[in-house]
Tab-separated table of C-alpha atoms in Angstrom:
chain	number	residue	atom	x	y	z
A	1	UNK	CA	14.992	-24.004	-6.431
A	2	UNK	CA	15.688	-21.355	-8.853
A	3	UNK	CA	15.845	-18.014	-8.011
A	4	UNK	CA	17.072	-14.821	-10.191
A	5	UNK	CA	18.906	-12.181	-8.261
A	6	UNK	CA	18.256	-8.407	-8.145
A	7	UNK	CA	21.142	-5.878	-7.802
A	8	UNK	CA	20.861	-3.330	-6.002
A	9	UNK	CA	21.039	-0.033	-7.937
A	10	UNK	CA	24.020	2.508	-6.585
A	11	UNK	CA	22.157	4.957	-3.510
A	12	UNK	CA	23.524	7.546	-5.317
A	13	UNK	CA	21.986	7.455	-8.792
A	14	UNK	CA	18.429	8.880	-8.915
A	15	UNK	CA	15.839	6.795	-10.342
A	16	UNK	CA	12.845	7.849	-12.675
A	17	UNK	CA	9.655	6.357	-13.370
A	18	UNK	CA	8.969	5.229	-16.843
A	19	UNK	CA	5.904	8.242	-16.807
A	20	UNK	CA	8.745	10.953	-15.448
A	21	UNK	CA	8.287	12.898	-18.788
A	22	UNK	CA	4.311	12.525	-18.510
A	23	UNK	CA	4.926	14.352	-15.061
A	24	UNK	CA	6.947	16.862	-16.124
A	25	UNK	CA	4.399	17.903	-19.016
A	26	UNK	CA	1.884	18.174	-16.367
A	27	UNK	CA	4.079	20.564	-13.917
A	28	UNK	CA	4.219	18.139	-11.547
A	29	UNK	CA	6.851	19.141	-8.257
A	30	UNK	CA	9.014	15.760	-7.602
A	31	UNK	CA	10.393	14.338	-4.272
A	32	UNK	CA	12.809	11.680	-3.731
A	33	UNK	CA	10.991	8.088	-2.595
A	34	UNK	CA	13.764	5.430	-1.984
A	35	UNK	CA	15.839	6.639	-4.631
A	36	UNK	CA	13.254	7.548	-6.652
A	37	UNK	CA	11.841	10.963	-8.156
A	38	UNK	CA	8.588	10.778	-7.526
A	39	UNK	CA	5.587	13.328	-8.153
A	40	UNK	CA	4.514	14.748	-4.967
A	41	UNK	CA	1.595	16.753	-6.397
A	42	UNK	CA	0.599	18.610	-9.686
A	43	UNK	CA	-1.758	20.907	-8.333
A	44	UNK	CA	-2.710	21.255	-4.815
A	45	UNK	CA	-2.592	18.618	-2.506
A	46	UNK	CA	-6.250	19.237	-1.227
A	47	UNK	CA	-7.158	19.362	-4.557
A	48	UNK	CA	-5.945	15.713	-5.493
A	49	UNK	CA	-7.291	14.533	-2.584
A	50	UNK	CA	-10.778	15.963	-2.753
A	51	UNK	CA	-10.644	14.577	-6.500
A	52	UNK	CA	-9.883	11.236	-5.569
A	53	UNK	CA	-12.871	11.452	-2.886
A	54	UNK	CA	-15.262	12.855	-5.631
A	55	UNK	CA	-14.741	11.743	-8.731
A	56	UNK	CA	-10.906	10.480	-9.600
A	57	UNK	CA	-7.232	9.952	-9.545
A	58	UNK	CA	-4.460	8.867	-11.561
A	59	UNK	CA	-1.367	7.706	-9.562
A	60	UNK	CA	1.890	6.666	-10.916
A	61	UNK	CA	3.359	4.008	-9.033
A	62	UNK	CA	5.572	2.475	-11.055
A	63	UNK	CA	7.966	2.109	-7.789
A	64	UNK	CA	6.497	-0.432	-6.528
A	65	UNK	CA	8.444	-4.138	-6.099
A	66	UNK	CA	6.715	-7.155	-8.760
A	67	UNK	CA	8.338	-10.303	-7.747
A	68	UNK	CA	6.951	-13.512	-9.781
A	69	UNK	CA	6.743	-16.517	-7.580
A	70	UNK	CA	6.471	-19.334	-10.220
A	71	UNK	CA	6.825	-22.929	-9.874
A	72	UNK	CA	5.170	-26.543	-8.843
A	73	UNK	CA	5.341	-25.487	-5.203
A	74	UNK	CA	4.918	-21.761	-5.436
A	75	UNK	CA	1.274	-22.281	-3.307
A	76	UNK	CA	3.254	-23.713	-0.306
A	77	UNK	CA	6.436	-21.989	-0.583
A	78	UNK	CA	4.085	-18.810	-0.059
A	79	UNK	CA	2.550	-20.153	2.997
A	80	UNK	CA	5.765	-20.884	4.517
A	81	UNK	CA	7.776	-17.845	3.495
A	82	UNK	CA	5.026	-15.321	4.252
A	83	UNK	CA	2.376	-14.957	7.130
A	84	UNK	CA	-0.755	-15.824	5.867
A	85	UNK	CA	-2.105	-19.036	4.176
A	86	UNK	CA	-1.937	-17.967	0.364
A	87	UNK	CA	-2.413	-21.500	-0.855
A	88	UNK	CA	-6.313	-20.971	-0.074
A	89	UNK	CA	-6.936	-18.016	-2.260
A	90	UNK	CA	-8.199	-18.771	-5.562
A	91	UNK	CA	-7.581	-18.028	-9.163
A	92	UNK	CA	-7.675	-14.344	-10.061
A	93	UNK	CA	-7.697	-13.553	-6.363
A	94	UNK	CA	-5.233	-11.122	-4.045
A	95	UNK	CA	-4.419	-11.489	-0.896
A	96	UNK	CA	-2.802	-8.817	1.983
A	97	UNK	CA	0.013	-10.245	3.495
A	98	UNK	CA	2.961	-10.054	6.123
A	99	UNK	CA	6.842	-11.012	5.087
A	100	UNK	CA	7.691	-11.354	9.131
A	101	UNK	CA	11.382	-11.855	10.343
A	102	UNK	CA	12.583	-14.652	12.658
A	103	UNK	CA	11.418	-12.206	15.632
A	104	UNK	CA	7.962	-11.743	14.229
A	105	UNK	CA	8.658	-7.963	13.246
A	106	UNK	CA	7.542	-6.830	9.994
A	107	UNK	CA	9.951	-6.997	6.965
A	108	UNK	CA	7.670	-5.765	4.494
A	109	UNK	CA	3.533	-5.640	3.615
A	110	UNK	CA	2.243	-6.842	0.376
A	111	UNK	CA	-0.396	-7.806	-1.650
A	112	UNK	CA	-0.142	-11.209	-3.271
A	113	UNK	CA	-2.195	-11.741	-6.914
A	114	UNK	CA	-2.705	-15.301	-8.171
A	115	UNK	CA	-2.702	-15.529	-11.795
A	116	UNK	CA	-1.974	-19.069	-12.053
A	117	UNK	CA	-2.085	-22.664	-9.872
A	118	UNK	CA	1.116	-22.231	-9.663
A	119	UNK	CA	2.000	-18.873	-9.973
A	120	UNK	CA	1.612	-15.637	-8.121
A	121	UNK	CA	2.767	-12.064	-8.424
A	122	UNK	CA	4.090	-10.382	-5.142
A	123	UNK	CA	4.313	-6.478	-4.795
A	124	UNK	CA	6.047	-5.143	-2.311
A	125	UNK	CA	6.881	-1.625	-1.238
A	126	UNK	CA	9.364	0.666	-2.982
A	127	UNK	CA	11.827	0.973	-0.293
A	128	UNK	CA	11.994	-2.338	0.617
A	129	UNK	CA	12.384	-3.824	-2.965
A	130	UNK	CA	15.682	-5.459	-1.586
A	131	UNK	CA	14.801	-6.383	1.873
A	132	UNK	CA	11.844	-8.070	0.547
A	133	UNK	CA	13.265	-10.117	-2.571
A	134	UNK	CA	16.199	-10.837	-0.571
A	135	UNK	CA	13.518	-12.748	2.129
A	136	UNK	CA	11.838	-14.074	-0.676
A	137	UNK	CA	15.064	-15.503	-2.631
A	138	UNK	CA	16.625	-17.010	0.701
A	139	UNK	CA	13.556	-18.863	1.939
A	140	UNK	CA	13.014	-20.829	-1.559
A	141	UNK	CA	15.637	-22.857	-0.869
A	142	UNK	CA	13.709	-26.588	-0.262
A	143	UNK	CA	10.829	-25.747	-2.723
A	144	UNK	CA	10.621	-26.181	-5.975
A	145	UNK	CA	9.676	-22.473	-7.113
A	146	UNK	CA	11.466	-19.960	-8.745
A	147	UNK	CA	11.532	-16.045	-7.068
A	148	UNK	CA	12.037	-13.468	-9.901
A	149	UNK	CA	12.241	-9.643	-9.222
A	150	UNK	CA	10.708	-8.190	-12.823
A	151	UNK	CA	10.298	-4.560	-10.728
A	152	UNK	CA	12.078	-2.551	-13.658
A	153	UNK	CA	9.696	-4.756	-16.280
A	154	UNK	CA	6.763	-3.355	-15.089
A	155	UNK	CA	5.174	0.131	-14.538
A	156	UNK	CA	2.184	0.439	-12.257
A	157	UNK	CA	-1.003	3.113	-12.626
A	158	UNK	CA	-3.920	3.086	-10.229
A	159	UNK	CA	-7.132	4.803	-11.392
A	160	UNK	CA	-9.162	5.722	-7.766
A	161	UNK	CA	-12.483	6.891	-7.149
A	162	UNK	CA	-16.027	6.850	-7.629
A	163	UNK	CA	-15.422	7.288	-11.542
A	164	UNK	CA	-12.893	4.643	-11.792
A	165	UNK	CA	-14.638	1.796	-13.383
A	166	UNK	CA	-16.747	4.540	-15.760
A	167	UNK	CA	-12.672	5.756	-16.616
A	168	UNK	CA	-11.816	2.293	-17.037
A	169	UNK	CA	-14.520	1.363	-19.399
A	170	UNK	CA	-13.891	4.607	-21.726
A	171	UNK	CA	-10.330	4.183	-22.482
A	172	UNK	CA	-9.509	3.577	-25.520
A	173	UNK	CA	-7.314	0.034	-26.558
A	174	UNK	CA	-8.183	-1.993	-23.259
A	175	UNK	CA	-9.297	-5.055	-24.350
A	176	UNK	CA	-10.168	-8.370	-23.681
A	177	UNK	CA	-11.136	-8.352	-20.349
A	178	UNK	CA	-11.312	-11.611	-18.628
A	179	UNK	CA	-13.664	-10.176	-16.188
A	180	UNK	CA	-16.221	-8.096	-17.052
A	181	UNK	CA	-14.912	-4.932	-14.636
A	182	UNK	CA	-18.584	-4.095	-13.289
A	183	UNK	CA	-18.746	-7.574	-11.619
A	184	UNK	CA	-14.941	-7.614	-10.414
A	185	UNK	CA	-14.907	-7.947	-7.253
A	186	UNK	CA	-12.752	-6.213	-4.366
A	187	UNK	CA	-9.222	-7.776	-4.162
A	188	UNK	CA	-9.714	-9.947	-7.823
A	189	UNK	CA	-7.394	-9.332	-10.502
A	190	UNK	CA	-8.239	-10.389	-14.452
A	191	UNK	CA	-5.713	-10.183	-17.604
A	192	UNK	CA	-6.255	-8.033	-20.546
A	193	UNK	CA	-4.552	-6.527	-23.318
A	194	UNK	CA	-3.244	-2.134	-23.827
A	195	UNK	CA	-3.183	-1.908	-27.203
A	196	UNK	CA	-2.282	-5.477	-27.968
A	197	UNK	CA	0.042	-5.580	-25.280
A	198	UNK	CA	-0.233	-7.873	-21.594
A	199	UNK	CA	-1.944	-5.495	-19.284
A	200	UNK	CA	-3.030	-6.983	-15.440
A	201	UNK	CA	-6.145	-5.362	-14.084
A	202	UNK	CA	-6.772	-5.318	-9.881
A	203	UNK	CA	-9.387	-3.779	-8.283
A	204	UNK	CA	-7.160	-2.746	-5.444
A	205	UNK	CA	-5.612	0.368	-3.733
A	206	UNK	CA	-4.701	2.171	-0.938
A	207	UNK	CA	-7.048	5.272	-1.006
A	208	UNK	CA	-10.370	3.854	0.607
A	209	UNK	CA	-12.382	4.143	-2.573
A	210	UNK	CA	-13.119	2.273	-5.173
A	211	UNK	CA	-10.104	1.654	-7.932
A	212	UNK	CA	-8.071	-0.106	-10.482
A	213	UNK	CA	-4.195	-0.430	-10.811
A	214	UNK	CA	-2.825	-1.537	-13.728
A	215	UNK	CA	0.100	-3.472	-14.222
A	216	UNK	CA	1.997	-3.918	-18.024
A	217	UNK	CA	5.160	-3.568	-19.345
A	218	UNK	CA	7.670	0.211	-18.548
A	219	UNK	CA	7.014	0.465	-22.428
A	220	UNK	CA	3.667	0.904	-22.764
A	221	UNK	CA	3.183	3.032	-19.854
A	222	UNK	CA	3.001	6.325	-21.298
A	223	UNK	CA	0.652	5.226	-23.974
A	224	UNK	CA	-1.388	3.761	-21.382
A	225	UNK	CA	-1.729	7.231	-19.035
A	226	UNK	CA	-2.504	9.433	-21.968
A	227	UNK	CA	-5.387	7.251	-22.662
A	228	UNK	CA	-6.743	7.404	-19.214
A	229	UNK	CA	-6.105	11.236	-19.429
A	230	UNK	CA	-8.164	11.273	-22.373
A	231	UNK	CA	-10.956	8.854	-21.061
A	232	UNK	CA	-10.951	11.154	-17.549
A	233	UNK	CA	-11.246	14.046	-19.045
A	234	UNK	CA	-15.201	14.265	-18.913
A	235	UNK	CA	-15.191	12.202	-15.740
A	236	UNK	CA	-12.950	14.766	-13.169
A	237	UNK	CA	-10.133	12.666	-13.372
A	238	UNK	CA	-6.895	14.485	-12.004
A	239	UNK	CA	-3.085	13.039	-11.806
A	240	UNK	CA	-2.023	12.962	-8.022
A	241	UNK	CA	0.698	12.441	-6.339
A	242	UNK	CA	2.007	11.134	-3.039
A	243	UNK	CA	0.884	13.814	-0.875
A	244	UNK	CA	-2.428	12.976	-1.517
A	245	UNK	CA	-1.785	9.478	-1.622
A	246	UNK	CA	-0.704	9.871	2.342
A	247	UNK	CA	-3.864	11.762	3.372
A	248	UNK	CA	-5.872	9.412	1.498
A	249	UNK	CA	-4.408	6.305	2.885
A	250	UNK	CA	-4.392	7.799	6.201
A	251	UNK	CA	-7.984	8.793	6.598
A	252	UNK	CA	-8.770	5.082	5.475
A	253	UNK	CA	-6.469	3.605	8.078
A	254	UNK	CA	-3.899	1.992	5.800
A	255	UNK	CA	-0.931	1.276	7.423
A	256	UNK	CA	2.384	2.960	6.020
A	257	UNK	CA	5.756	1.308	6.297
A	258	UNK	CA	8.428	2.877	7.903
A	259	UNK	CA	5.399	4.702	10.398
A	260	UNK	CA	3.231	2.044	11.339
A	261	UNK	CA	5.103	-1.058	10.462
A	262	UNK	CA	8.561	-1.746	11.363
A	263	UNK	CA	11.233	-4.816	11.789
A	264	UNK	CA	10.486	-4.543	15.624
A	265	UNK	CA	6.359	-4.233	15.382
A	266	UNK	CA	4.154	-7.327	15.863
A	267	UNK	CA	1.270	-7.433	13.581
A	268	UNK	CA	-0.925	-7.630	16.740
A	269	UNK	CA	0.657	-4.334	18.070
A	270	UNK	CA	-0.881	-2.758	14.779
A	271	UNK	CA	-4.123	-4.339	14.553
A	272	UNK	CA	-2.525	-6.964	12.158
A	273	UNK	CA	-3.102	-9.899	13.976
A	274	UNK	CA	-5.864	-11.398	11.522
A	275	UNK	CA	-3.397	-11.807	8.729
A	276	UNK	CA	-0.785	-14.150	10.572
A	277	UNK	CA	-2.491	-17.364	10.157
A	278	UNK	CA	-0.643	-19.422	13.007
A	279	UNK	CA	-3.068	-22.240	12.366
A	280	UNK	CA	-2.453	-22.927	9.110
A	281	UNK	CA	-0.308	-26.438	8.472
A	282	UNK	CA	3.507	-26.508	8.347
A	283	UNK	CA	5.816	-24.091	10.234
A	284	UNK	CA	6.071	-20.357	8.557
A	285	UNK	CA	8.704	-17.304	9.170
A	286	UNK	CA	7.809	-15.936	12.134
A	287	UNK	CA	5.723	-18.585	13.679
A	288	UNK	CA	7.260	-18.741	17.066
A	289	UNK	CA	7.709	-15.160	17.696
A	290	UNK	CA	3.931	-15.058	16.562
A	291	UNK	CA	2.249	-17.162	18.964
A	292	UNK	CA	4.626	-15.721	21.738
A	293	UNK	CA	3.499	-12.485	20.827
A	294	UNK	CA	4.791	-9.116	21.768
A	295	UNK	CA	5.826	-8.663	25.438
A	296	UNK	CA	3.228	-7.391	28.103
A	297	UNK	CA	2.144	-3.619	27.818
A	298	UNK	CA	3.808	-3.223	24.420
A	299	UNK	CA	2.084	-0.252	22.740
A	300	UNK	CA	-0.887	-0.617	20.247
A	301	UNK	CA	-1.889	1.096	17.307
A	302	UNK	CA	-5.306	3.478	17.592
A	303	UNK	CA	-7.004	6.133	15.808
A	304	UNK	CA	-6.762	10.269	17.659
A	305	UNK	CA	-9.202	12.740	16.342
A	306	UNK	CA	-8.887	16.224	17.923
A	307	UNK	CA	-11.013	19.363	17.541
A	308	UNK	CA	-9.503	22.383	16.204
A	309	UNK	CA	-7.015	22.737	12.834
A	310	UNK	CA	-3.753	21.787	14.467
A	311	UNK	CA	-2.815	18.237	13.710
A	312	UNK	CA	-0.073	16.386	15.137
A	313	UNK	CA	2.729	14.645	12.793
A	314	UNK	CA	4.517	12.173	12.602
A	315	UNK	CA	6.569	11.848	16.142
A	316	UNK	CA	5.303	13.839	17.952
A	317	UNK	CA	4.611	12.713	21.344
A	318	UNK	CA	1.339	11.755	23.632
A	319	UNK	CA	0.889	12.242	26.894
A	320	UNK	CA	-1.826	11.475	29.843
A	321	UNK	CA	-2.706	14.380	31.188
A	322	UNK	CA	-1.657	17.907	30.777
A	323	UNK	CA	1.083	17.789	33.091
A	324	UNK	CA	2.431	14.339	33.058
A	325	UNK	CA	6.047	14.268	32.823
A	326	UNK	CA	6.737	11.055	30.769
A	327	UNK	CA	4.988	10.679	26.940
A	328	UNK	CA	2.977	7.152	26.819
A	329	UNK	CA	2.557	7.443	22.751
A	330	UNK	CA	4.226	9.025	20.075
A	331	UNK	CA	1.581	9.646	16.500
A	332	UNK	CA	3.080	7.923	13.633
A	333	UNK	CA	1.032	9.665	10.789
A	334	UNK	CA	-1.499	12.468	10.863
A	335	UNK	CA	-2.716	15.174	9.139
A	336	UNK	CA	-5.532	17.829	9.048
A	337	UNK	CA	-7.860	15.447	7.500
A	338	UNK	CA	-8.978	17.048	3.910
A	339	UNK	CA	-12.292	14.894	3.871
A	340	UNK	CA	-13.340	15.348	7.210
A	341	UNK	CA	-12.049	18.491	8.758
A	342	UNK	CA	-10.504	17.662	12.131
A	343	UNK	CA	-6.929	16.570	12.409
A	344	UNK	CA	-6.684	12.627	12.666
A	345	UNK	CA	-3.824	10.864	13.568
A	346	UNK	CA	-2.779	6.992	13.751
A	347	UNK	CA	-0.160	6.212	16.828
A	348	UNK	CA	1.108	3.760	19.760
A	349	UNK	CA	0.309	4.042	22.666
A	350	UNK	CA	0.600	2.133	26.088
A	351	UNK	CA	-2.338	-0.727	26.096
A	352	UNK	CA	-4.630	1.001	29.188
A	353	UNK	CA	-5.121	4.358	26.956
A	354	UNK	CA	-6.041	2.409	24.323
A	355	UNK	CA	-10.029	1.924	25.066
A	356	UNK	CA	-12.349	3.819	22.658
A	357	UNK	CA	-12.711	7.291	23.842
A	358	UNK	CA	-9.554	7.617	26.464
A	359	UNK	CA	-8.808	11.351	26.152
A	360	UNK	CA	-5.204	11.691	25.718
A	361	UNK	CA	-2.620	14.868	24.920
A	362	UNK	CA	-0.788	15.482	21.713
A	363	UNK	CA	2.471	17.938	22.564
A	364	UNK	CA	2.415	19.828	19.188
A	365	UNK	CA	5.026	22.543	19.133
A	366	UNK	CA	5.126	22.672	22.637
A	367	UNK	CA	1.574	23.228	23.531
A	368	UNK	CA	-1.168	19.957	24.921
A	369	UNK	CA	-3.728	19.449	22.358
A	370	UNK	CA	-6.542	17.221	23.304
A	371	UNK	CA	-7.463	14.279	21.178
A	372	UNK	CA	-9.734	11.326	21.730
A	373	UNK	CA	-8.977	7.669	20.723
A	374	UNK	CA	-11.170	6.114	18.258
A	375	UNK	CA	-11.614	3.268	16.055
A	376	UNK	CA	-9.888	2.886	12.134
A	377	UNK	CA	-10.681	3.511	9.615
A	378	UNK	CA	-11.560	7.506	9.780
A	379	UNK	CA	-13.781	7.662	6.839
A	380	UNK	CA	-15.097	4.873	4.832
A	381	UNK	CA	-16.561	5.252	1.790
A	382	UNK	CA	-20.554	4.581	1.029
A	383	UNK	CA	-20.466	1.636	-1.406
């Protein structure tokens, strides 16, 4: 086993995005995402997100984890290291995955691309870069596979929304698609070439609608998202940023880490329990824990709408009745939903209000909002 290390950068020093300048030129207001200055939004945040829901976005999200995974037995290193059976997905394919602890709590999402027999590209989350090569690295150690972190190698632009693939099509310099992009399929990945240079096209995302994000080397990025700019122009394509992103994610019922998923949530506790194969052959990370399961009356994940404009946020706490004295839930994202008009919320609560349609309470600023538990996603789009 080979496996290249990744320093970890000093907390202190802020890091930019290889498209930080494109942001600035388009008066974009910045927040810090693990250690990162990110664009929160350019415009309006309802503005993005409508755009994104209408016709299209351009997200930066260049930081994002890449970890190459390369090697004779990268296929079953993968199956034992994370928590699905990756070994089964075929060329050109991705995969959503788990990277579980010893415990069976949740290190880390990702999405796993194949782009070889033997090789696959991992991306994790930004804030658990570390955490997540660090896994990776340490559980290579009887397979013959090398683990490579190439995060600052790449930058990463998505392209979401109905006009994505007519976006796609128009810029300028992609070429050499090895899949025609109108018969991609959901969750497939082809190579190309920016310009002359390697580009990676998924049709993935994490906005509900239909999208591309493009992988290629920091270099090229900017050249890259000025010809999308140009080839959206006509098509209502708008740059967004993470505020929109959230909404976005959260009306589709994506799961964010750090809010839904944590080191001490079972994947079953979140609705997650499809993706841990504890079937598959051979032992995995997490196995154990897995089939043990969480303990009885752990909380679950569900969907609260509510009528009215006032949504609850993030911790804030649920309740039975109006005047029970102990909270059975606390909301782990939710917003006044942009798309749909009613405030929506994704939280835990004890198993017995979890049925469809258990009225609940949401204590926001001090006053009992009602709010009904429903199924995820909120909105789905019409394909």
């Amino acid at each position: 086993m080979t496996s290249v290390d990744s320093s970890t950068p000093d907390s202190n020093i802020e890091r930019f995005s290889p498209l930080h300048q494109a942001h600035v030129d388009a008066g974009a207001s910045f927040t810090d995402f693990a250690g990162w200055q990110m664009p929160v939004r350019y415009s309006s945040d309802l503005a993005e997100h409508h755009a994104v829901r209408n016709q299209a976005g351009l997200f930066d999200l260049s930081h994002m984890a890449e970890i190459l995974v390369d090697g004779p037995d990268a296929a079953a290193y993968l199956d034992y290291a994370l928590a699905g059976k990756l070994s089964v997905i075929e060329l050109w394919q991705a995969k959503y995955s788990l990277l579980l602890n010893e415990t069976g709590g949740i290190i880390d999402d990702l999405v796993v691309y194949r782009l070889d027999d033997a090789k696959f590209l991992v991306v994790a989350n930004a804030g658990n870069r570390f955490a997540a090569f660090d896994a990776l690295a340490a559980r290579a150690a009887d397979f013959d596979v090398t683990v490579v972190d190439q995060s600052d190698d790449y930058a990463l632009i998505a392209v979401q929304g109905p006009n994505a693939l007519a976006i796609l099509d128009a810029t300028e310099g992609v070429t050499d698609l090895g899949t025609d992009l109108l018969f991609m399929k959901y969750y497939r990945i082809t190579d190309a070439f920016f310009r002359g240079h390697p580009l990676l096209v998924a049709r993935t995302g994490y906005t509900g609608e239909d999208g591309f994000e493009l992988y290629l080397a920091a270099d090229h990025a900017r050249e890259l998202w000025d010809a999308l700019v140009v080839a959206g122009a006509d098509k209502g394509l708008v740059p967004a940023g993470l505020a929109s992103r959230d909404t976005l994610r959260l009306e589709a019922g994506m799961p964010l880490y750090g809010h839904e998923l944590t080191l001490t949530t079972f994947p079953a506790q979140a609705g997650l329990g499809r993706v841990v194969n504890v079937n598959k052959e051979g032992d995995f990370v997490g196995r154990a824990a897995s089939v043990a399961g969480p303990a009885a009356g752990a909380s679950v994940l569900v969907g609260l709408i509510a009528a009215g404009k006032r949504a609850g946020r993030a911790d804030y706490e649920i309740f039975r009745s109006l005047d029970a004295a102990h909270s059975d839930g606390v909301i782990t994202s939710g917003a006044l939903s942009p798309t749909l008009g009613y405030p929506v919320a994704m939280a835990y609560v004890t198993p017995d209000l979890a049925r469809l349609g258990t009225e609940v309470y949401v204590d926001v600023r001090g006053t009992r909002i009602p709010a009904t538990v429903t199924s995820l996603p909120f909105y789905k789009r019409v394909k």
